[in-house]
Coordinates of C-alpha atoms in Angstrom, one line a residue:
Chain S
X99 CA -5.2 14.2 -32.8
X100 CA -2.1 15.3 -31.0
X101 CA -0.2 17.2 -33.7
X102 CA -2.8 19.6 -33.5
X103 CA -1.8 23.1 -32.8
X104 CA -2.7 24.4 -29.1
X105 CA -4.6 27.4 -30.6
X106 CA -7.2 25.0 -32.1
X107 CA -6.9 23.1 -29.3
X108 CA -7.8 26.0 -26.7
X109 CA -10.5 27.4 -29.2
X110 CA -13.3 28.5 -27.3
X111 CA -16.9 27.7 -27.7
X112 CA -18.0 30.8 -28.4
X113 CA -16.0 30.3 -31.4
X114 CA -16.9 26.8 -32.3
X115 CA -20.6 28.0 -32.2
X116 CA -19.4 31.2 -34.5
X117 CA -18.1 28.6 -37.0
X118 CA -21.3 25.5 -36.8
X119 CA -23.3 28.9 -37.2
X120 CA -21.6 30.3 -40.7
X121 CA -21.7 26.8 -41.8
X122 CA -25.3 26.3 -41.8
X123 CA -25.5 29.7 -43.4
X124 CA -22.6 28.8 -46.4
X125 CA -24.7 25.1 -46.4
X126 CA -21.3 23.7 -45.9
X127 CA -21.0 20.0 -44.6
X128 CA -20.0 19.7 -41.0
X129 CA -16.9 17.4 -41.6
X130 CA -13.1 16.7 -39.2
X131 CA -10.9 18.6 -40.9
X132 CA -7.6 17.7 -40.3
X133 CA -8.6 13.6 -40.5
X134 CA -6.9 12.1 -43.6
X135 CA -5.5 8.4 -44.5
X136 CA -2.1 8.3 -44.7
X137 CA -0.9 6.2 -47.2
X138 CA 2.5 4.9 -48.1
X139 CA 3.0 7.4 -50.7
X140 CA 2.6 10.6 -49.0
X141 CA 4.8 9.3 -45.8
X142 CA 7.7 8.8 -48.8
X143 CA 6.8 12.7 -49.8
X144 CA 7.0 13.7 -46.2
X145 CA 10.4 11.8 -45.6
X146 CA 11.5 13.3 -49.3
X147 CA 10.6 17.1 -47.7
X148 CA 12.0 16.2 -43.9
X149 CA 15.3 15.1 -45.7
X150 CA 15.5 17.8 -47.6
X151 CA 14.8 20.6 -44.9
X152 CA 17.8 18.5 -42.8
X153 CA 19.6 18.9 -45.9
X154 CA 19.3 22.7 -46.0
X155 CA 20.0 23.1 -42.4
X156 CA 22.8 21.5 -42.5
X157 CA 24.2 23.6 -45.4
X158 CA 23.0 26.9 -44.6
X159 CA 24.5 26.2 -41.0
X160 CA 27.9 26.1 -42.5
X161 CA 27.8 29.6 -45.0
X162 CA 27.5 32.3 -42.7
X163 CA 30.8 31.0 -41.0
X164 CA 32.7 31.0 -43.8
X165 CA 31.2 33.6 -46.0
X166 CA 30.3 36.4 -43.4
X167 CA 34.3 36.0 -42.1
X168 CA 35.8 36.3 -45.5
X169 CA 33.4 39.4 -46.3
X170 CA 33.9 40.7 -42.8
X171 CA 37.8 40.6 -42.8
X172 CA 38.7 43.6 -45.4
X173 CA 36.5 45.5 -43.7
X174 CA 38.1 44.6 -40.3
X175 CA 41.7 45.0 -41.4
X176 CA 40.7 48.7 -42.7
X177 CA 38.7 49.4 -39.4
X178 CA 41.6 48.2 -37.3
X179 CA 44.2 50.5 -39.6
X180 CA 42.3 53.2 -39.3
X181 CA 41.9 52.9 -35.1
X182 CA 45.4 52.5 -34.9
X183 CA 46.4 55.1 -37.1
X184 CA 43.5 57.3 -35.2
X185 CA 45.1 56.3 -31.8
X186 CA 48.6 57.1 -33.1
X187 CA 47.6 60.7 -34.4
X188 CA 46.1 61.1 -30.9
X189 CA 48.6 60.3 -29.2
X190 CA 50.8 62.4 -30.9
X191 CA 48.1 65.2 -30.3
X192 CA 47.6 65.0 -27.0
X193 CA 52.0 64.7 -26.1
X194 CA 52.0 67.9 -28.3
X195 CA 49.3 69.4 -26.5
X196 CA 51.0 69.0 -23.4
X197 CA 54.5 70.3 -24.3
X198 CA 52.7 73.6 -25.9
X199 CA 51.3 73.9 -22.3
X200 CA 54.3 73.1 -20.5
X201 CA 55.8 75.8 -22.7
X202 CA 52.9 78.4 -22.2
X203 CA 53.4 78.0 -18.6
X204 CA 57.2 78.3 -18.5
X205 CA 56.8 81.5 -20.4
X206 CA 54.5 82.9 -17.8
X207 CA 56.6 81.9 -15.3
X208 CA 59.5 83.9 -17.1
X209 CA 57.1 86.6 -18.1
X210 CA 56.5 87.1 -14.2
X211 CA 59.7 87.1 -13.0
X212 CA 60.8 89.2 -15.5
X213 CA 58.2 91.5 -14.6
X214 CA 59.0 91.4 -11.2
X215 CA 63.0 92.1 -11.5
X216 CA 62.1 94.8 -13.5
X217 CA 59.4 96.3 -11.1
X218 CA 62.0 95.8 -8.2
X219 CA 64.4 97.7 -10.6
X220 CA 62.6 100.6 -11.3
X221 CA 61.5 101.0 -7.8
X222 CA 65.1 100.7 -6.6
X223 CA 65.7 103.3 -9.3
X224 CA 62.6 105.4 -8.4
X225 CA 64.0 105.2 -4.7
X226 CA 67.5 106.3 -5.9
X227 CA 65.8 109.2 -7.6
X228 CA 64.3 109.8 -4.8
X229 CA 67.1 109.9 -2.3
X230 CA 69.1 112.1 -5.0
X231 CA 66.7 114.7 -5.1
X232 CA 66.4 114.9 -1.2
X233 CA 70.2 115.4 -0.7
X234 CA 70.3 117.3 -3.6
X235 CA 67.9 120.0 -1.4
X236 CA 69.3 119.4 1.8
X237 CA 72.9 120.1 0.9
X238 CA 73.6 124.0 -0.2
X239 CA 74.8 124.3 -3.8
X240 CA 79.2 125.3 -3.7
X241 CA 79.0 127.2 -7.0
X242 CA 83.0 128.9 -7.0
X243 CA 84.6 126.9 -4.9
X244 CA 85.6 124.5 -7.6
X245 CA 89.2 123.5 -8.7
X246 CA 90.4 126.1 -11.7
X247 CA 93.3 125.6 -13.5
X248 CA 94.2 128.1 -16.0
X249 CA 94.6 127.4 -19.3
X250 CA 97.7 128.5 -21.0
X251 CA 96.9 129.0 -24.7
X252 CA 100.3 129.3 -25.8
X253 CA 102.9 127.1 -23.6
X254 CA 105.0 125.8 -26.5
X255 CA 106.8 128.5 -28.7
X256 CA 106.1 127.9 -31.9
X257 CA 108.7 126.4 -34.0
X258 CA 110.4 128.2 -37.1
X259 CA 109.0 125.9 -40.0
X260 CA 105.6 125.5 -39.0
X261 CA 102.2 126.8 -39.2
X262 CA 99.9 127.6 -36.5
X263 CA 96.2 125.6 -37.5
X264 CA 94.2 128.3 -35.5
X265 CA 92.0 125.9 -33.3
X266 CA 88.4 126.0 -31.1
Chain Y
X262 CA 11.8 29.0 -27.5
X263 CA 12.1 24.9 -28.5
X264 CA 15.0 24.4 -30.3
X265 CA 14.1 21.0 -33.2
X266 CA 16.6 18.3 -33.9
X267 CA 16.6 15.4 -36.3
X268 CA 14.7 13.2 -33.9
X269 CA 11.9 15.7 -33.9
X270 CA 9.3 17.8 -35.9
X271 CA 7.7 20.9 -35.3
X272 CA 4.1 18.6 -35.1
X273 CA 6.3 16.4 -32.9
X274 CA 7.6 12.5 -33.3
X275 CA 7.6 11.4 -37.2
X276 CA 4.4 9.4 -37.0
X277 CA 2.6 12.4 -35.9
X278 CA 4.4 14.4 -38.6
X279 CA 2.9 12.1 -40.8
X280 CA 0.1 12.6 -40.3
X281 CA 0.0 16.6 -40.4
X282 CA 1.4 16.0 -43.7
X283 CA -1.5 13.6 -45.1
X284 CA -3.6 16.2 -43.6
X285 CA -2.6 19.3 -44.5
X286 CA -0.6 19.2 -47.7
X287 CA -3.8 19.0 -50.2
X288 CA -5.4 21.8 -48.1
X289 CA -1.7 23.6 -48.8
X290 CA -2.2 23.0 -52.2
X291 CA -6.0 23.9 -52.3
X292 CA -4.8 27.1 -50.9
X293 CA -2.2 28.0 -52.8
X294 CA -4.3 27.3 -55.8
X295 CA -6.4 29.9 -54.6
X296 CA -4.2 32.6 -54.9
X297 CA -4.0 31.7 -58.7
X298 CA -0.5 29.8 -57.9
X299 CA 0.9 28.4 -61.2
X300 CA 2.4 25.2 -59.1
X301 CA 0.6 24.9 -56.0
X302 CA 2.1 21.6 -54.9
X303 CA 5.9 23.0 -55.0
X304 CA 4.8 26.3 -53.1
X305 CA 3.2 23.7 -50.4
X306 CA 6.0 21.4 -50.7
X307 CA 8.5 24.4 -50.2
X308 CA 6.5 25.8 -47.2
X309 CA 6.7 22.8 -45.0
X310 CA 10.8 22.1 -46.2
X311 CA 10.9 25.8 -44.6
X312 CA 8.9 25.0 -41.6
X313 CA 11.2 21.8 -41.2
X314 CA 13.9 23.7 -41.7
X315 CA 13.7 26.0 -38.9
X316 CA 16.2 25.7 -35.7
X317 CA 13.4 26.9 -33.4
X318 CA 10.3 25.3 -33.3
X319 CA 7.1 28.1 -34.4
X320 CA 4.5 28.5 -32.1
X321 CA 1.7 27.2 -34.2
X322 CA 2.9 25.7 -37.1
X323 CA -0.6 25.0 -39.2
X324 CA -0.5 28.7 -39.2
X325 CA 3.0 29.0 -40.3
X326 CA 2.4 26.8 -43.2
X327 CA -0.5 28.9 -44.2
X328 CA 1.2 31.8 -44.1
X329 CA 4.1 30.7 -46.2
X330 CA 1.9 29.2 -48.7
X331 CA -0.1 32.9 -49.2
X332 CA 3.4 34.2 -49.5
X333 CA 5.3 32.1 -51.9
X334 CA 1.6 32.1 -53.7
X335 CA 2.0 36.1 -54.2
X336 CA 5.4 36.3 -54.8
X337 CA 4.7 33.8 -57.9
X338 CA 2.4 36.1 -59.1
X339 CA 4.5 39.2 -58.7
X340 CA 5.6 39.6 -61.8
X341 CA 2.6 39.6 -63.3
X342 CA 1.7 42.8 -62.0
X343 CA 2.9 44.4 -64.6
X344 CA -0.9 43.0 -66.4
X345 CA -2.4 44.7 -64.0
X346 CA -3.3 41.9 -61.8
X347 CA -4.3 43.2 -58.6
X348 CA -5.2 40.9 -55.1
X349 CA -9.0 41.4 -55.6
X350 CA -8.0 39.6 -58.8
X351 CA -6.2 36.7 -57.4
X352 CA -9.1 36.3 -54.7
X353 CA -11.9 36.1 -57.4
X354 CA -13.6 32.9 -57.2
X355 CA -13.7 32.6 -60.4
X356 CA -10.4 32.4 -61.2
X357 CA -9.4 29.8 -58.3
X358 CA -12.8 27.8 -60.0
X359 CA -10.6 24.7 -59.5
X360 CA -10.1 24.7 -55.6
X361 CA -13.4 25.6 -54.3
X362 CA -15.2 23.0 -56.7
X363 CA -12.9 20.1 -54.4
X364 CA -14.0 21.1 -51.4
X365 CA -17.6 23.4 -52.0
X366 CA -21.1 22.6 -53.5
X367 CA -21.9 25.2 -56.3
X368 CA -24.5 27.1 -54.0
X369 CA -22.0 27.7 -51.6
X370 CA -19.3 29.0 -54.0
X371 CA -21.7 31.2 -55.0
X372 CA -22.5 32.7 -51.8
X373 CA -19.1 33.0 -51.4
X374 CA -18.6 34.6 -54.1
X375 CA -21.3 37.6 -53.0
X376 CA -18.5 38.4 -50.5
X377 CA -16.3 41.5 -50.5
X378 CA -12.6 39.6 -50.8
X379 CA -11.2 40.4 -47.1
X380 CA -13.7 39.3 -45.5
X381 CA -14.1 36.3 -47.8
X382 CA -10.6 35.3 -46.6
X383 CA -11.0 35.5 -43.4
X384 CA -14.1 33.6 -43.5
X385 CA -12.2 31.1 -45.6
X386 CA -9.6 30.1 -43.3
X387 CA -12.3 30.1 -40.1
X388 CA -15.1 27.9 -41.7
X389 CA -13.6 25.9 -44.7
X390 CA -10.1 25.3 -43.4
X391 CA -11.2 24.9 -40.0
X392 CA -8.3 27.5 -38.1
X393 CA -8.4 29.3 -35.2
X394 CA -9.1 33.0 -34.8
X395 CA -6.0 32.8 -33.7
X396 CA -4.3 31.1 -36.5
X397 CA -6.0 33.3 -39.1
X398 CA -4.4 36.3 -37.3
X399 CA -0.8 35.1 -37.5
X400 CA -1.5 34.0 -41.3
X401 CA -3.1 37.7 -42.0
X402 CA -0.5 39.3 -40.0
X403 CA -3.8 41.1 -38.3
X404 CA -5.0 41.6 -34.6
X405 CA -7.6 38.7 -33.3
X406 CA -10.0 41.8 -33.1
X407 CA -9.7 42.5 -36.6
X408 CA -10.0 38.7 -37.9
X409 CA -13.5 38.8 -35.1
X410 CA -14.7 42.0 -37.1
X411 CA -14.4 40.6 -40.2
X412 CA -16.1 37.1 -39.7
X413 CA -19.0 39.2 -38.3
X414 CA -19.5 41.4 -41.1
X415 CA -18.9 38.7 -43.3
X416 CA -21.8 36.6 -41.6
X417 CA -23.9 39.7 -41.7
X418 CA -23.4 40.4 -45.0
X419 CA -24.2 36.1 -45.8
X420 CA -27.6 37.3 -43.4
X421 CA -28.6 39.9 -45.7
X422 CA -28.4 37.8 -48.8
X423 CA -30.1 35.3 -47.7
X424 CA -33.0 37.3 -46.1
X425 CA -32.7 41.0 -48.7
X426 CA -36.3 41.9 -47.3
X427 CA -35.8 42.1 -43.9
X428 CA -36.5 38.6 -42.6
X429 CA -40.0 38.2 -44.6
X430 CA -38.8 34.6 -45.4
X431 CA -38.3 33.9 -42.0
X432 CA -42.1 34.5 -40.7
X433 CA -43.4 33.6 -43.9

């Protein structure tokens, strides 16, 4: 019989013997047992049951299609809002990201060369300082020989109607 | 993987399918009945529809339809769980009285019945349904090793019923 599955088919004989042996213990009759008359009515069953499997494929082949896509789609539209939105905010992120670092590193640059202007100007002044003191001890001090002008206290007459404001 | 069409069935051309049907479908419902199924011709009718149905052919499809029958068989019962009906219940002889007495003799259902219930069903499917080791193992969901094991202790428990003194019988 052909439409006999290979696993039968392949037994082996150590199995066969296993089986003819439990028979003889259970007293079962030895007897073919997939050997059966088919009669008009159960080929009308069989056609009734291959019809109707065919009938089920053929339906069941169609829902997922339309069913999983119309559950699927909400879910996608959200999923693809919020990957675009995501993308957006990081994009957003990282071009702010970058001009706070551009910025960071402008001010360092300023920060240095403000640092180094005023390093160079104190060293210029520290040299000036410097140079100051050393003339100031190289060249003898002239106390008295400075320019003096007297100071006449009273070189207006003071007039008839007035009063003298005595002063510093 | 074989993939079926209309022109074929997973026991091959039509004719052949035919004839697996005439074969197997009162052993189906024998089976089902068995498991204490209240319709045992729908759950076999429904197993091979789901067998036919399939887009890729099974491997071995007796076994399939055993398997699907034991199934849909539980899953009938399942609610009646709730009584506190059990597997060991379903599996007691007594209560699928019907099937055995179509294909066994009343001695036989009787030793039978002397059997713990796994190994009973393994012992089943090998010697009164005629499957594979194989076969029983994809029905069981079990390794081959296991299915072997159980046959074995089965036959040695069958042994000691039939000889309880120690194989007297047997020299006398």
């Amino acid at each position: 019989m052909s439409w006999l599955d290979p696993a039968r088919l392949t037994e082996s004989a150590e199995d066969r013997a296993l089986r003819e042996e439990l028979r003889d213990l259970l007293g079962t009759p030895a007897s073919n047992f997939f050997q059966a008359e088919v009669t008009p009515e159960i080929i009308a069953l069989a056609e009734d049951l291959r019809r109707e499997a065919e009938r089920r494929r053929h339906t069941s082949r169609q829902r997922p299609s339309w069913i999983l896509l119309a559950a699927a789609l909400p879910f996608a539209l959200v999923l693809t809002g919020l990957g675009a939105w995501g993308f957006q905010q990081k994009q957003r992120a990282d071009v702010l990201a970058q001009d706070l670092a551009h910025q960071d590193r402008e001010h360092r640059e300023q920060l240095v060369a403000v640092s180094n202007q005023f390093k160079t100007e104190r060293m210029a002044r520290e040299e000036f300082i410097r140079t100051l003191q050393k003339e100031g001890l190289k060249s003898p001090r002239r106390l008295g020989k400075e320019l003096v002008i007297p100071v006449d206290r009273n070189p207006i007459p003071a007039a008839a109607d007035t009063q003298l404001v005595k002063g510093h | 993987m074989q993939l079926l069409n209309e022109t074929t069935t997973p026991f091959g051309p039509h004719s052949q399918f035919h004839e697996a049907f005439a074969a197997l479908y009162p052993r189906l419902v024998s089976y089902a009945l068995r498991y204490g199924a209240t319709y045992p011709e729908d759950i076999a009718q429904e197993a091979f529809v789901i067998l036919m149905q399939r887009q890729v052919a099974v491997d071995h499809p007796t076994a399939f339809l055993y398997g699907t029958v034991r199934t849909l068989a539980l899953t009938e019962r399942r609610p009646m769980k709730n009584k506190n009906l059990s597997l060991e219940a379903v599996m007691e002889p007594g209560r699928a009285a019907d099937a055995d007495e179509q294909l066994l003799s009343a001695e036989v259902r009787e030793r039978m019945r002397t059997l713990s219930p796994t190994f009973r069903e393994a012992l089943w499917l090998f010697v009164v349904e005629g499957l594979s080791i194989k076969e029983i193992a994809d029905i069981l969901g079990i390794p081959q090793a296991t299915v072997k094991t159980r046959i074995h202790r089965a036959k040695a428990q069958l042994r000691d019923l039939l000889n309880p003194s120690g194989g007297i019988h047997v020299l006398a």
